[in-house]
Amino acid sequence: MPDRRLLLLAGLLLAACSFFLFWGLKGPVGFILELRVVKLAALLLVGAAIGVSTMIFQTVTGNRILTPAIMGFDALFLLIQTLLVIVLGGSAYIGLLGPAKFLIETAIMMVAAMALFSVLMGRGRTDLHRMILAGVIFGVLFRSLTAFFQRILDPSEFSVVQGAMFASFNSVDTAQLALAGVVCLAAFTAIRPLIRALDVVGLGRKSAIGLGLPYDRMVLGLLALVAALVSVSTALVGPITFLGLLVAALAHSMMRTHRHALLLPAAAMISALILVSGQAIFERVLRMQSTLSVIVEFAGGMLFLYLVLRGRVR
Amino acid sequence: MRFSYLLTFVALLVLSLISAAIGAATLDLGTLGSDPEALRLMLASRLPRTFAALLTGASMAVAGVIMQLLVRNRFVEPGTTGTTEAAMLGLLAVTLAAPAMPLILKMSVSALAALVGMGGFLILIRKLPPSQPLLVPLIGLIYSGIIGAGTTFIAYQWDMMQYLGVWMSGEFSGVLAGRYELLWLAGLMTVIAYIAADQFTIAGLGRNASISLGLKYRQVMALGLVTVSMVTALVVVTVGMVPFVGLVVPNIVARMMGDNLRASLPVVAGMGAGMVLACDVLGRLVRFPYEIPAGTIFGVFGAVVFLWLLLARPARA
Amino acid sequence: MIQIQNVSHVIGKSPILTGITTRIPRHGITALIGPNGAGKSTLLNLIARLTPLQSGQITVDDVDVSTAPTQELALKIAVVAQQLGVSSRLRVRDLVAFGRWPHHRGRPAQRDEDAVDQAIAAFDLQALQYRFLDELSGGQQQRAFVAMGVVQDTDWVLLDEPLNNLDMYHAKELTAGLHAMSRPGTERSRSIVMVVHEINYVAAWADHIVALKDGALVFSGPPDQVLTEPILSDLFGMPIRVVSIDGKPVILHHM
């Protein structure tokens, strides 16, 4: 029997989606609706990807304040994109077929994310603050490197690839969207059989091994999935640093359980709900353009500060 | 000690000569005396640019070391404590409210905002346990992020993103005679800081030790905070922020020669000046004739050094 | 002489000191003793004007500490507070030299250098003087800070648990050194006020004792009157034996 709270979330999400689709609909209905459907699909996909990846990441790292974005994962993805442009050349990059490009990027991203993770975790397992701070600075480093390499590009080449690289909710590419959908679906399918094992992973390495779980192998696999999901969301709409943190905190306080069968869908839906309703309010009601991510950063930053200052960093 | 002063000085001289010699237009240093056009270029563009980079680097590094002593934490600088973002917010607000205001007044508003921003940070970290030194920069970075998000929001709504981009990335390519002179004020603040070097060093020992030695602790604290916010605002207004200078340079110098500012401040200022100028020169050479902002290069370099400080050894912040 | 008149202190809502009135004589070592949380450090910080006075009055040689300029007091009182993590990267010699700062305000003369040399020798720091403070052990740092307090060349030296972190040898050397420089009649006789937990050091070296418990004055007077079995047992809330060895009281509290 589905949980009542999940049903409530699903209902709210449905309401938000219809609001997003049909509010203020006039003019060439068919055309506008098509635009909105594409955008809605992107919001839902990104929401689910960020919610699920953050939740898994927090379970694997065993704390409630780290998220892939705070550890610099999405900045890493942008860097990889930029480097690919430089290595292949701008025109070759644009010429690459969508799926091939995306798969190459995601594959590199998985490897790089794993390397970053082992650097951070290997050094700082005992000192959480050092680890978080290092993650934040890695994020800064990746962004600076991205800026640097973009400047190295020929200005004309740069402007050609800029459009392809910097996505936002207002410029979603349909082909990429379909591809992202496929990757997301594959990732979620891979996660499904692991949901019960995730509950055990949440107990920590020693307990999990004691209970007979192939812990290290599982963690590697889970991180690969996290990396894939981060790639999906960053490729679609660019980095949103604090959304994951906000979502994970809300999901935990709403569900009050360790069971990932409940936590993961809740996180996915809360995340999508924030994005869809936030975007709907901004676009349709306040008529502001693409400031949602700024608001999410603001609120998420406040929450982060609150968590750190209240000593909840465990 | 004499040796490190000499070394700093020679390195600065060489870098300045290189900086004066290179640029999009070719310029032969030997023809300065005979060619009036070359002389004009030198005085209008190359020299101001070189001075601007030197002044920015020196004053930001000194601001960083003062801040580290006053907060008693190795990992703070204007950019990791919300000071820079607050300065930008203030500048944005005054540019929106009174676009015609003279630059020096805008700068003052920006400095005031930086002071308020830094005050907010000090209140936030007041109750933190001293046993957790890394919490301080962590909270500072998030605090900066929040102010930054607010600033971006305002800039977006009023279509000022372009300005924000300029303030955020330290770049010297636009520096011409007549457009950077405010930076000499930052240089003056650095000299004042050197006069008060002993006071800052004592303040770095903590409030108790300071009062015990008869230091007017609150006054020194106030002088330091005003210096840091003035320098930050001046740099943001004239050339844009160069991140991490205030963090990286003092840490390197402290490792070599400690925190006794009377001895180390000239080296801190010299190394800051040299590194920023080197980044600017590099930015002109890497993708000639295009330019890469010095702030971008220093962002990469500074983040790497910061990570090294963080991961390569146990904390001693 | 330090006169403490009806001093009370509260932090938040909890009273730390209540109506303390006593005097601390010039010359010699005065020990502030009492169980944890008795208010010893607070009293010391109030005398040293590190904590602003809330009520009552404290005068040091007839100078009111709450109104006198802090620069003037720095020539009269030196304070060695408890060191909670030194974040500065200073060499030992630089640190000790800052003890002369109230005298020269940034322009050291030869006699300042001489004073620093003396203090470094007196506290066995020659071998460490060019090392960085943050590379030393807690006990070595502690000695450097005491040397800094002494080099300030004041009539009064206040120390908060100076024996913390010291090994037996250095604890004894430090106390003996402080004792020697506090004898009346010597060329530069100082008055030492210190918070001490190690009660046998108090018994062996102190000239005057101020005992506090729960923020109130329990007793103040010379050691032979304070270091008795009934007073100590009551002060620390445990049975304590006092025996005499070579005419000095030895307190057996650990068995």
Tab-separated table of C-alpha atoms in Angstrom, chain C residues 31-230:
chain	number	residue	atom	x	y	z
C	31	ALA	CA	47.697	31.621	45.372
C	32	LEU	CA	44.040	31.547	44.399
C	33	ILE	CA	42.728	28.102	45.208
C	34	GLY	CA	39.399	26.302	45.188
C	35	PRO	CA	37.484	23.605	43.319
C	36	ASN	CA	36.513	23.893	39.639
C	37	GLY	CA	33.952	26.601	38.992
C	38	ALA	CA	34.752	28.455	42.208
C	39	GLY	CA	35.342	31.705	40.332
C	40	LYS	CA	39.146	31.859	40.619
C	41	SER	CA	39.811	32.686	36.985
C	42	THR	CA	36.967	35.188	36.912
C	43	LEU	CA	38.425	37.005	39.909
C	44	LEU	CA	41.856	37.026	38.300
C	45	ASN	CA	40.409	38.366	35.026
C	46	LEU	CA	38.549	41.091	36.897
C	47	ILE	CA	41.746	42.226	38.644
C	48	ALA	CA	43.505	42.164	35.275
C	49	ARG	CA	40.647	44.216	33.672
C	50	LEU	CA	40.291	41.477	31.030
C	51	THR	CA	36.665	41.180	32.145
C	52	PRO	CA	34.855	44.474	32.826
C	53	LEU	CA	33.851	44.926	36.462
C	54	GLN	CA	30.093	44.697	37.065
C	55	SER	CA	29.842	45.718	40.697
C	56	GLY	CA	32.209	46.533	43.519
C	57	GLN	CA	35.670	48.022	43.236
C	58	ILE	CA	39.202	46.720	42.663
C	59	THR	CA	42.273	48.853	43.209
C	60	VAL	CA	45.867	47.855	42.545
C	61	ASP	CA	48.261	50.002	44.577
C	62	ASP	CA	45.424	52.544	44.887
C	63	VAL	CA	44.778	52.628	41.122
C	64	ASP	CA	41.197	51.772	40.218
C	65	VAL	CA	41.389	49.129	37.472
C	66	SER	CA	38.009	49.959	35.975
C	67	THR	CA	38.858	53.612	35.330
C	68	ALA	CA	42.630	53.702	34.805
C	69	PRO	CA	43.806	53.829	31.155
C	70	THR	CA	44.696	50.382	29.906
C	71	GLN	CA	48.145	51.554	28.735
C	72	GLU	CA	48.982	52.773	32.221
C	73	LEU	CA	47.823	49.509	33.759
C	74	ALA	CA	50.018	47.559	31.355
C	75	LEU	CA	53.032	49.092	33.111
C	76	LYS	CA	51.652	48.005	36.486
C	77	ILE	CA	50.087	44.591	35.870
C	78	ALA	CA	51.154	41.770	33.544
C	79	VAL	CA	48.713	38.965	32.866
C	80	VAL	CA	49.433	35.459	31.657
C	81	ALA	CA	45.992	34.175	30.762
C	82	GLN	CA	45.210	30.572	29.928
C	83	GLN	CA	46.273	29.923	26.372
C	84	LEU	CA	43.499	28.388	24.308
C	85	GLY	CA	45.186	27.500	21.051
C	86	VAL	CA	47.730	29.946	19.677
C	87	SER	CA	46.836	30.770	16.095
C	88	SER	CA	49.687	33.174	15.404
C	89	ARG	CA	52.879	31.926	13.896
C	90	LEU	CA	55.459	33.854	15.925
C	91	ARG	CA	58.949	32.943	16.987
C	92	VAL	CA	59.411	32.499	20.730
C	93	ARG	CA	61.761	35.451	20.903
C	94	ASP	CA	59.300	37.701	19.041
C	95	LEU	CA	56.547	36.711	21.435
C	96	VAL	CA	58.604	37.400	24.543
C	97	ALA	CA	59.752	40.690	23.008
C	98	PHE	CA	56.145	41.839	22.710
C	99	GLY	CA	56.116	41.852	26.514
C	100	ARG	CA	58.258	44.996	26.235
C	101	TRP	CA	55.734	46.688	23.971
C	102	PRO	CA	54.020	48.739	26.736
C	103	HIS	CA	57.436	50.300	27.408
C	104	HIS	CA	58.600	51.135	23.900
C	105	ARG	CA	55.338	51.188	21.862
C	106	GLY	CA	57.068	49.884	18.775
C	107	ARG	CA	60.561	51.381	19.140
C	108	PRO	CA	62.649	48.856	21.068
C	109	ALA	CA	65.879	50.135	22.659
C	110	GLN	CA	68.900	48.176	23.816
C	111	ARG	CA	67.571	47.776	27.361
C	112	ASP	CA	64.448	46.135	25.913
C	113	GLU	CA	66.626	43.610	24.100
C	114	ASP	CA	68.586	42.984	27.287
C	115	ALA	CA	65.411	42.371	29.266
C	116	VAL	CA	64.261	39.866	26.634
C	117	ASP	CA	67.624	38.066	26.777
C	118	GLN	CA	67.367	37.821	30.560
C	119	ALA	CA	63.848	36.452	30.529
C	120	ILE	CA	64.689	33.903	27.843
C	121	ALA	CA	67.592	32.694	29.951
C	122	ALA	CA	65.529	32.698	33.138
C	123	PHE	CA	62.860	30.456	31.669
C	124	ASP	CA	65.217	28.041	29.934
C	125	LEU	CA	64.138	29.099	26.446
C	126	GLN	CA	67.510	29.751	24.775
C	127	ALA	CA	67.372	26.607	22.683
C	128	LEU	CA	63.842	27.407	21.558
C	129	GLN	CA	64.015	31.139	21.004
C	130	TYR	CA	64.088	31.054	17.196
C	131	ARG	CA	61.500	28.296	16.860
C	132	PHE	CA	57.919	29.039	15.881
C	133	LEU	CA	55.418	28.943	18.715
C	134	ASP	CA	53.006	26.656	16.898
C	135	GLU	CA	55.704	24.024	16.541
C	136	LEU	CA	56.272	23.751	20.306
C	137	SER	CA	54.601	21.574	22.904
C	138	GLY	CA	51.977	22.999	25.242
C	139	GLY	CA	54.437	23.217	28.110
C	140	GLN	CA	57.038	25.043	26.030
C	141	GLN	CA	54.410	27.517	24.833
C	142	GLN	CA	53.315	28.030	28.424
C	143	ARG	CA	56.860	28.928	29.479
C	144	ALA	CA	57.159	31.385	26.603
C	145	PHE	CA	53.969	33.152	27.675
C	146	VAL	CA	55.129	33.327	31.297
C	147	ALA	CA	58.425	34.807	30.113
C	148	MET	CA	56.443	37.365	28.126
C	149	GLY	CA	54.505	38.322	31.259
C	150	VAL	CA	57.645	38.637	33.350
C	151	VAL	CA	59.568	40.681	30.792
C	152	GLN	CA	56.780	43.263	30.962
C	153	ASP	CA	58.582	44.334	34.150
C	154	THR	CA	55.546	45.201	36.245
C	155	ASP	CA	54.996	45.302	40.003
C	156	TRP	CA	52.260	42.742	39.637
C	157	VAL	CA	52.233	39.530	37.609
C	158	LEU	CA	48.938	37.632	37.410
C	159	LEU	CA	49.010	34.061	36.122
C	160	ASP	CA	46.086	31.754	35.383
C	161	GLU	CA	47.178	28.151	35.951
C	162	PRO	CA	50.785	28.687	34.841
C	163	LEU	CA	51.709	25.116	35.757
C	164	ASN	CA	49.330	23.655	33.173
C	165	ASN	CA	51.055	21.375	30.698
C	166	LEU	CA	54.415	21.600	32.490
C	167	ASP	CA	56.415	18.534	33.433
C	168	MET	CA	57.640	18.116	37.015
C	169	TYR	CA	61.041	19.643	36.348
C	170	HIS	CA	59.746	22.759	34.621
C	171	ALA	CA	56.819	23.183	37.017
C	172	LYS	CA	59.231	23.286	39.928
C	173	GLU	CA	61.747	25.505	38.134
C	174	LEU	CA	59.026	27.949	37.110
C	175	THR	CA	57.551	28.190	40.589
C	176	ALA	CA	60.971	28.567	42.176
C	177	GLY	CA	61.801	31.293	39.664
C	178	LEU	CA	58.595	33.187	40.396
C	179	HIS	CA	59.245	32.752	44.105
C	180	ALA	CA	62.749	34.178	43.818
C	181	MET	CA	61.609	37.258	41.953
C	182	SER	CA	58.877	37.957	44.474
C	183	ARG	CA	61.098	38.170	47.577
C	184	PRO	CA	60.793	41.582	49.244
C	185	GLY	CA	64.020	43.540	49.338
C	186	THR	CA	65.454	42.167	46.089
C	187	GLU	CA	66.321	44.647	43.389
C	188	ARG	CA	63.132	44.184	41.374
C	189	SER	CA	60.645	42.572	43.694
C	190	ARG	CA	57.342	41.634	42.108
C	191	SER	CA	54.053	40.503	43.516
C	192	ILE	CA	52.742	37.281	42.004
C	193	VAL	CA	49.079	36.308	41.983
C	194	MET	CA	48.316	32.940	40.481
C	195	VAL	CA	45.562	30.402	40.143
C	196	VAL	CA	46.985	27.004	41.079
C	197	HIS	CA	45.378	23.585	41.241
C	198	GLU	CA	48.399	21.657	42.439
C	199	ILE	CA	47.910	22.195	46.161
C	200	ASN	CA	51.376	21.009	47.189
C	201	TYR	CA	52.979	23.777	45.144
C	202	VAL	CA	50.819	26.173	47.104
C	203	ALA	CA	51.978	24.583	50.323
C	204	ALA	CA	55.630	24.766	49.358
C	205	TRP	CA	55.847	28.228	47.753
C	206	ALA	CA	52.864	30.478	48.496
C	207	ASP	CA	53.064	33.365	50.978
C	208	HIS	CA	49.364	34.157	50.985
C	209	ILE	CA	46.287	32.161	50.032
C	210	VAL	CA	42.826	33.215	48.859
C	211	ALA	CA	40.392	30.294	48.875
C	212	LEU	CA	37.131	30.473	46.921
C	213	LYS	CA	34.189	28.115	46.729
C	214	ASP	CA	30.956	28.579	44.754
C	215	GLY	CA	31.810	32.215	44.081
C	216	ALA	CA	32.278	33.118	47.746
C	217	LEU	CA	35.395	33.795	49.760
C	218	VAL	CA	36.063	30.879	52.099
C	219	PHE	CA	39.289	31.994	53.679
C	220	SER	CA	42.211	34.251	53.051
C	221	GLY	CA	45.442	34.277	54.993
C	222	PRO	CA	48.894	32.774	55.328
C	223	PRO	CA	49.409	29.109	54.342
C	224	ASP	CA	49.812	27.713	57.826
C	225	GLN	CA	46.359	28.998	58.725
C	226	VAL	CA	44.602	27.928	55.510
C	227	LEU	CA	46.263	24.597	54.794
C	228	THR	CA	44.636	22.699	57.618
C	229	GLU	CA	42.698	19.455	57.395
C	230	PRO	CA	39.284	20.949	58.317
